Tab-separated table of C-alpha atoms in Angstrom:
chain	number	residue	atom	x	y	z
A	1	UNK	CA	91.638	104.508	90.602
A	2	UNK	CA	90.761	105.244	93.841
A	3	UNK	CA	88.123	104.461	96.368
A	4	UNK	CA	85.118	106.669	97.753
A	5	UNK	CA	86.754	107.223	101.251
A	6	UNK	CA	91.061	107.252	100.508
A	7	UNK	CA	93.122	107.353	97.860
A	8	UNK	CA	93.318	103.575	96.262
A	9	UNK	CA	93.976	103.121	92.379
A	10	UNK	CA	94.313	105.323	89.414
A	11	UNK	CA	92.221	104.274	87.329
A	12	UNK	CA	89.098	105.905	88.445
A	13	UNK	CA	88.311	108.642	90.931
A	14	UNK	CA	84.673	109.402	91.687
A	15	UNK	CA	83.106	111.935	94.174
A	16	UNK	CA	82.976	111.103	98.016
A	17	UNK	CA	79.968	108.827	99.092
A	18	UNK	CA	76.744	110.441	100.002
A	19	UNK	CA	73.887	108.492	101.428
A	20	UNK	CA	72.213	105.761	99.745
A	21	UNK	CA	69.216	102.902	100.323
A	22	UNK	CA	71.083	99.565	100.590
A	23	UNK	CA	71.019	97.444	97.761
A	24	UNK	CA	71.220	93.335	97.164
A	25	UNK	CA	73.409	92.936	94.181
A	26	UNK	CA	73.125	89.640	92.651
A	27	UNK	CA	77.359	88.804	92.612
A	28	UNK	CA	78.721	88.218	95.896
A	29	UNK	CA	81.261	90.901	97.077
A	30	UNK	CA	84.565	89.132	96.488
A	31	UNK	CA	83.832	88.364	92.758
A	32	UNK	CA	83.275	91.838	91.993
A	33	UNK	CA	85.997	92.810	94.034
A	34	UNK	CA	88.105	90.406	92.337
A	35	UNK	CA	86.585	91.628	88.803
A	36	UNK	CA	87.374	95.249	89.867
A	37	UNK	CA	91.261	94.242	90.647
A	38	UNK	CA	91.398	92.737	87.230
A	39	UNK	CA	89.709	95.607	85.340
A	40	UNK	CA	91.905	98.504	86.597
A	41	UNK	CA	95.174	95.800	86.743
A	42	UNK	CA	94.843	95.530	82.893
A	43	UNK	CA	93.789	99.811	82.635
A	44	UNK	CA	97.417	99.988	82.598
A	45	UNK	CA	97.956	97.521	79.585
A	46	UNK	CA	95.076	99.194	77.641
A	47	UNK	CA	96.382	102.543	78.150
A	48	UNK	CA	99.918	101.219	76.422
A	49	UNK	CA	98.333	99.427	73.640
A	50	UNK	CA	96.299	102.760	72.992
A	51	UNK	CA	99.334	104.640	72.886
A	52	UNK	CA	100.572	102.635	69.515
A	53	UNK	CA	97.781	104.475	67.558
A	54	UNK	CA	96.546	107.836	69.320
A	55	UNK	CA	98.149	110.741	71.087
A	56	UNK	CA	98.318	110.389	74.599
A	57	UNK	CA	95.914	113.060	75.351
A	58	UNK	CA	93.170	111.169	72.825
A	59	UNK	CA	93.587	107.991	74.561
A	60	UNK	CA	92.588	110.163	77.727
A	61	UNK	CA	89.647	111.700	76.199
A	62	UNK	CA	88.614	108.429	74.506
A	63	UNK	CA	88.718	107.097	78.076
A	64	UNK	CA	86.656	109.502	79.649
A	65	UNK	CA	84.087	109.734	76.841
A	66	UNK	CA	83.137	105.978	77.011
A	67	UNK	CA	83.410	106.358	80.777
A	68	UNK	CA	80.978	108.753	80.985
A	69	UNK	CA	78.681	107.187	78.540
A	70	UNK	CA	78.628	104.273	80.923
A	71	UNK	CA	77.576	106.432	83.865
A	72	UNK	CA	75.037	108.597	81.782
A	73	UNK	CA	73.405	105.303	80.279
A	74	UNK	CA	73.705	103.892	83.865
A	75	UNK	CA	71.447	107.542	85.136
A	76	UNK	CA	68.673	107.200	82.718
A	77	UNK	CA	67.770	103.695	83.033
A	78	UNK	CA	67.689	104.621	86.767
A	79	UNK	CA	65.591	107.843	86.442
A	80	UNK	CA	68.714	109.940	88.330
A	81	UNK	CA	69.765	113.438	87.240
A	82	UNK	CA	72.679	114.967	88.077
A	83	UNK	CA	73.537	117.066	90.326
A	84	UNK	CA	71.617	120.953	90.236
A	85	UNK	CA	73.512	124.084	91.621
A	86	UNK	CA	76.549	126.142	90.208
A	87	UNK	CA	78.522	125.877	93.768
A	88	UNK	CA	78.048	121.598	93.192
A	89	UNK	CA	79.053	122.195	89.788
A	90	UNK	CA	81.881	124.562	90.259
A	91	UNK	CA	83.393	122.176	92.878
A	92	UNK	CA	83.289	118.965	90.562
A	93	UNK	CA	84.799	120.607	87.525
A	94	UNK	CA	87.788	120.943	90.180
A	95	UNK	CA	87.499	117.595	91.157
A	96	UNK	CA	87.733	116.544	87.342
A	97	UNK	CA	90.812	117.853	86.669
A	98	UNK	CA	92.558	116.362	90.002
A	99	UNK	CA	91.394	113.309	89.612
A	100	UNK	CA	90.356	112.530	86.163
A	101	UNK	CA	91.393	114.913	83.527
A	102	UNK	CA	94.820	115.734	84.694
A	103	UNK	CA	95.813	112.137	86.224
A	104	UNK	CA	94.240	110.102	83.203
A	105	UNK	CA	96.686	112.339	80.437
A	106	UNK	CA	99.799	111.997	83.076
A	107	UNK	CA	99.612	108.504	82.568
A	108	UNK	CA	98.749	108.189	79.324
A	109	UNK	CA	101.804	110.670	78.368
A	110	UNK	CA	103.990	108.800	80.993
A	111	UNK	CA	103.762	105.305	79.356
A	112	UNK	CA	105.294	106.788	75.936
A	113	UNK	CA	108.304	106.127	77.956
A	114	UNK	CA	107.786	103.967	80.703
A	115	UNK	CA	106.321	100.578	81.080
A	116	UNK	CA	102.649	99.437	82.055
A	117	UNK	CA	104.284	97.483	85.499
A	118	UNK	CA	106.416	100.766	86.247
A	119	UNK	CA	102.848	102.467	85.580
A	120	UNK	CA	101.373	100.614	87.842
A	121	UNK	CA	103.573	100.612	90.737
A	122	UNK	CA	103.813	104.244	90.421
A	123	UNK	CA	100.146	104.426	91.184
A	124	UNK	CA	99.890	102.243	94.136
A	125	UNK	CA	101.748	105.253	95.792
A	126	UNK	CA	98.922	107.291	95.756
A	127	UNK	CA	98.259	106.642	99.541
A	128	UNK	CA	101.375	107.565	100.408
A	129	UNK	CA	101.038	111.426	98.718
A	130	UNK	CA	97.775	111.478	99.981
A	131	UNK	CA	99.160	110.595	103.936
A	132	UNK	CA	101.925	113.363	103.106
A	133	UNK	CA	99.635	115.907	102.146
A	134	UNK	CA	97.194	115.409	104.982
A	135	UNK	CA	99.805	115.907	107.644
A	136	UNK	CA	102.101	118.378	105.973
A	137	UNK	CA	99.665	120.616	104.376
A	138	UNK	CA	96.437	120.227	105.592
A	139	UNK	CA	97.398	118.966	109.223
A	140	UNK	CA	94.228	117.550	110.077
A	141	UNK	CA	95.469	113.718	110.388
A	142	UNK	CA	97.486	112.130	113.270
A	143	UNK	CA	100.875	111.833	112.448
A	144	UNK	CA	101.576	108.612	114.379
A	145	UNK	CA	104.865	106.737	114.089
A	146	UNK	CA	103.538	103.718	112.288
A	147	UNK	CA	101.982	106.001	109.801
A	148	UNK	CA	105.290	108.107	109.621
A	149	UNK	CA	106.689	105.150	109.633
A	150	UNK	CA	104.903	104.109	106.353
A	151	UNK	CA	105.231	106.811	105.024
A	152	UNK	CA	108.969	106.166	104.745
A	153	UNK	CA	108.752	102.977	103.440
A	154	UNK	CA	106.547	103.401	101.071
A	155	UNK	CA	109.262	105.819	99.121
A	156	UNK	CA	112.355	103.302	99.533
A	157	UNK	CA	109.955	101.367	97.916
A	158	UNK	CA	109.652	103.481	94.912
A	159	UNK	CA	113.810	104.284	95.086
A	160	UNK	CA	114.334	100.393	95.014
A	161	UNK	CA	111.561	99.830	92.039
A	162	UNK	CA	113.592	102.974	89.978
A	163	UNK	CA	117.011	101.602	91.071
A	164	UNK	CA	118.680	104.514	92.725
A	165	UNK	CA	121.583	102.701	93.662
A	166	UNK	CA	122.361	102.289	90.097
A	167	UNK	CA	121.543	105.734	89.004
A	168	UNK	CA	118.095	104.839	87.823
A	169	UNK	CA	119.458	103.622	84.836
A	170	UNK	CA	116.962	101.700	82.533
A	171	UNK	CA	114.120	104.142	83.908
A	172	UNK	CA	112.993	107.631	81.777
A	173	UNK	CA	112.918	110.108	84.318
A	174	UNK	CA	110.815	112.101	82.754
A	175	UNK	CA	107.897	109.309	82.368
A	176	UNK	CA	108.412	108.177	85.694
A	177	UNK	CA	107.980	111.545	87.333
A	178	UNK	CA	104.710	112.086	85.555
A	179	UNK	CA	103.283	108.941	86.985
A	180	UNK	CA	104.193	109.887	90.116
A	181	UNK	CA	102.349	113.246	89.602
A	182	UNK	CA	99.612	111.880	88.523
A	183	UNK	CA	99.130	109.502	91.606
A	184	UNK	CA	99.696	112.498	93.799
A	185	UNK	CA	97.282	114.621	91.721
A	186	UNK	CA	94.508	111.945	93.506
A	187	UNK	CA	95.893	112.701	96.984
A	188	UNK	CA	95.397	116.496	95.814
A	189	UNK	CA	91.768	115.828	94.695
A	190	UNK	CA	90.299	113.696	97.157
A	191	UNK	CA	91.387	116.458	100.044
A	192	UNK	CA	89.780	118.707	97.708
A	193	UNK	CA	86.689	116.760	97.461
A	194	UNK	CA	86.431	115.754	101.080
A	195	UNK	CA	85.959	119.382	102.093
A	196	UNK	CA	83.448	120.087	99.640
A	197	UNK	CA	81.625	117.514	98.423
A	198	UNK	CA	81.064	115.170	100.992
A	199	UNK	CA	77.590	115.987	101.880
A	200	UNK	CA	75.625	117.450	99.042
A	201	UNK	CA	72.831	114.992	99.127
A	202	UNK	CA	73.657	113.828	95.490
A	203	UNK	CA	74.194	110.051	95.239
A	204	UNK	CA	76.796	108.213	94.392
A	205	UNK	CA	76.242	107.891	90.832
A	206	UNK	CA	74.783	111.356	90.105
A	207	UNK	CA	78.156	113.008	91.485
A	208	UNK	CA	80.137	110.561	89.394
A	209	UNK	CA	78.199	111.037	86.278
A	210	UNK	CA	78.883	115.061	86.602
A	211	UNK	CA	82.344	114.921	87.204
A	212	UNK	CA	83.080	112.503	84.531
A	213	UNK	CA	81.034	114.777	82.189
A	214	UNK	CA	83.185	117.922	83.239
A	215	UNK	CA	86.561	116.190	82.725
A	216	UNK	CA	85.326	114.912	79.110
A	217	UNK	CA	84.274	118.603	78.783
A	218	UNK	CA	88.015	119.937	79.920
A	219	UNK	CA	89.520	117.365	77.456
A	220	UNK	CA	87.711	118.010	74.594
A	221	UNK	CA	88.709	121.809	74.683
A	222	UNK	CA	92.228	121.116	75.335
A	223	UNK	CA	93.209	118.210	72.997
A	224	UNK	CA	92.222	119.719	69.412
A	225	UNK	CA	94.911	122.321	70.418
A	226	UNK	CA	97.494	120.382	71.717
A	227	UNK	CA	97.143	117.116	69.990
A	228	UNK	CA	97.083	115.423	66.277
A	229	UNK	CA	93.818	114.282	65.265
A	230	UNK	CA	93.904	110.516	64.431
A	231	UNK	CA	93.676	109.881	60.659
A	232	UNK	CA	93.052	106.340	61.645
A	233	UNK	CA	91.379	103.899	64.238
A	234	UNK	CA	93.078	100.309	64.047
A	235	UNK	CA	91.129	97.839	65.928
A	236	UNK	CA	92.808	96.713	68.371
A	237	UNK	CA	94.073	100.319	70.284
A	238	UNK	CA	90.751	101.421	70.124
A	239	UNK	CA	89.831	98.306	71.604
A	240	UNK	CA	91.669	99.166	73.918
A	241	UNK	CA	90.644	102.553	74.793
A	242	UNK	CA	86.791	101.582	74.963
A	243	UNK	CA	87.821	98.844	77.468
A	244	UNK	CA	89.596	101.272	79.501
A	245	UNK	CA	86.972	103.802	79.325
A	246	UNK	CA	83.943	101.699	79.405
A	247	UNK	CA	85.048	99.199	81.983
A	248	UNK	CA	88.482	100.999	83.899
A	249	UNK	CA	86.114	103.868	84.363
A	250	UNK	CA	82.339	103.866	83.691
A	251	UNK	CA	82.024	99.742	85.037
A	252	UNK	CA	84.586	100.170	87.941
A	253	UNK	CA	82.896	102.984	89.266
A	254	UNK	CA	79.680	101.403	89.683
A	255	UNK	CA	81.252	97.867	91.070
A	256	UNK	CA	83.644	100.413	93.320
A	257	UNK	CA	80.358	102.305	95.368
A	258	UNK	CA	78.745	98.937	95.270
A	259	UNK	CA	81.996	98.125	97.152
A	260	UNK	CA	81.668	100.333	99.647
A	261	UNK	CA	78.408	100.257	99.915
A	262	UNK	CA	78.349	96.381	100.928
A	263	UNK	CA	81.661	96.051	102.557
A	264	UNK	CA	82.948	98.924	103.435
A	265	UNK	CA	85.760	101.622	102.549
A	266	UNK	CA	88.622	99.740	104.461
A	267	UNK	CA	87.801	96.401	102.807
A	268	UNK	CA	87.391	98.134	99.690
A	269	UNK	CA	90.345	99.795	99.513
A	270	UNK	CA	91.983	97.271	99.424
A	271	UNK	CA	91.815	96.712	96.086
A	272	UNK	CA	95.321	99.363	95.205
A	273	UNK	CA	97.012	96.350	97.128
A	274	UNK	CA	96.073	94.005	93.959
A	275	UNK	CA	96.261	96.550	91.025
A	276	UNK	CA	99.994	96.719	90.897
A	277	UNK	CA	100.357	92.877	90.891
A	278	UNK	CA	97.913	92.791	87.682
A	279	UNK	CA	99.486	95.499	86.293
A	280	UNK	CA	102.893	93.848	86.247
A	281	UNK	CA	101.713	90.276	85.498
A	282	UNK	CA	99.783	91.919	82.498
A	283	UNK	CA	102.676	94.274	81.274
A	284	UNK	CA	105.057	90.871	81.666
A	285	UNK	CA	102.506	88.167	80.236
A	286	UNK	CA	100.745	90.390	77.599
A	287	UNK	CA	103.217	92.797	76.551
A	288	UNK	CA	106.406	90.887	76.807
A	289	UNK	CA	108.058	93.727	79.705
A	290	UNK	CA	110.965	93.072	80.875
A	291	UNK	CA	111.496	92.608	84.859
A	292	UNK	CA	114.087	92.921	86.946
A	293	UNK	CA	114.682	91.537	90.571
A	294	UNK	CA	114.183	95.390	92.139
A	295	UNK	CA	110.442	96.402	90.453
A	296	UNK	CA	108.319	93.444	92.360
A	297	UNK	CA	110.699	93.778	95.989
A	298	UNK	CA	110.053	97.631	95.509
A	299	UNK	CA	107.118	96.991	94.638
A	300	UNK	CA	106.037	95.233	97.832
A	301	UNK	CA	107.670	97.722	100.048
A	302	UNK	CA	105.679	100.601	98.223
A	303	UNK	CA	102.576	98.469	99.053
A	304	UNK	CA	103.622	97.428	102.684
A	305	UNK	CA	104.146	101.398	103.367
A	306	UNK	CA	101.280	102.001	102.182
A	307	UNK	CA	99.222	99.938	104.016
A	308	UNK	CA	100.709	101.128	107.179
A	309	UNK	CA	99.879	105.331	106.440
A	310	UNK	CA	96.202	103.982	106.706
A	311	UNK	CA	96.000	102.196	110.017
A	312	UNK	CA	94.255	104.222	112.255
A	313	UNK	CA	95.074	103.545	116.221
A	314	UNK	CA	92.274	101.410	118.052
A	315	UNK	CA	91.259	99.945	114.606
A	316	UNK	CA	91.133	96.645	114.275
């Protein structure tokens, strides 16, 4: 999850904005923003309930096919197309596998081990790799203190919410380190997609539909090979992984440009402040997780960093 204009959530990455009339949707902004907050909160849930019946890597491809079924549905009953030229195409099959196909079976694969909260948490760091990588590699942002500053705090945050004091006992290593992957895998794709997509004249939902296709494509290809097909399809984890394609990634991607559209990228990003909350009151409520003192304080401190690697000076 992430927004048009910075890194947010991990449940859904579309294509930078492009230019766009102004639209009147009939929901005010802060019940679709609270709708969006709940929708990739519980992706995290969905994705662990999916697990109990289907390889990781089918849950992923389950997600992006009814995610871009959503956006291809979404294209015809607007009269769109998507998006014409190889270079356009050649650049979004990139952007697929950075921020849908790769990050989307990272997760899935991490929560064999880990929790839907630890999930969760791990994803709300995405800012921070993506404030790491702009300074360090690319060097085209301001390294002020506060930001550095954030930057910091944002990965105590993730020691406390592991435990490193205690040896990170209770945690999988391995899980957790593929969550934190994937969340840096957005950071990796957005700087990606900033320098080549940003202006192609596409809209919103033309780019979105294109990339989604390409990442179904790359998963298709890939799971056969490396994956058991299901012999079965109980109810309720394929429930679950229509809900998390269909609404944690066809629906949010529509209500997120809507977002941003009406409100704003800085007000809108501020949804990855909520998702980790819903993502551990789900995993707690829902799914019986346990929860120790350190995951919501780390938690917090993860989310307080990150908040401070995307103040800008003179912004208010």
């Amino acid at each position: 999850m992430t927004t048009a204009t910075a890194p947010a959530s991990a449940t859904a990455s579309p294509p930078a904005p492009s230019s766009a009339p102004a639209r009147h949707p009939l929901l005010d902004w802060r019940i679709r923003f609270g709708a969006l907050c709940l929708i990739w909160g519980f992706s995290f849930l969905f994705i662990k309930v999916g697990n109990e019946a289907f390889a990781p890597l089918y849950v992923t491809l389950g997600r992006l096919l009814f995610g871009t079924a959503v956006l291809l549905v979404t294209l015809a009953v607007k009269r769109e197309r998507l998006p014409r030229g190889a270079r356009v195409w050649g650049h979004l099959a990139v952007a697929a596998f950075f921020l849908n196909a790769l990050p989307f079976s990272l997760f899935a694969y991490a929560e064999m081990t880990i929790s839907s909260t630890l999930a969760g948490i791990c994803n709300a760091a995405s800012p921070l790799w993506g404030m790491l990588l702009a300074v360090v590699v690319v060097s085209d942002d301001r390294p002020t203190r506060r930001r550095v500053a954030g930057l910091g705090l944002g990965f105590i945050g993730v020691l406390i919410v592991l435990g490193a004091w205690q040896g990170f006992s209770g945690q999988d290593p391995l899980g957790t380190g593929l969550a934190l992957i994937a969340s840096a895998s957005y950071a990796v794709g957005w700087q990606y997609v900033r320098r080549t997509l940003s202006h192609t004249g596409h809209s919103h939902l033309s780019m979105s539909g294109g990339q989604l296709l390409l990442g179904t494509v790359q998963l298709a290809l890939v799971t056969p090979v490396f994956a058991a097909t299901p012999t079965s399809f109980p109810v309720l984890p394929l429930l679950a992984v229509l809900a998390l394609g269909a609404l944690g990634t066809g629906v949010a991607f529509l209500v997120q440009y809507g977002l941003v559209d009406e409100v704003g990228p800085t007000t809108a990003m501020m949804v990855t402040y909520f998702v980790p909350v819903i993502a551990t009151a789900a995993g707690v409520a829902v799914l019986g997780e346990h929860l120790t003192w350190n995951t919501p304080v780390g938690a917090a401190v993860v989310l307080i960093g990150a908040a401070l690697t995307q103040r800008r000076p003179g912004r208010r």
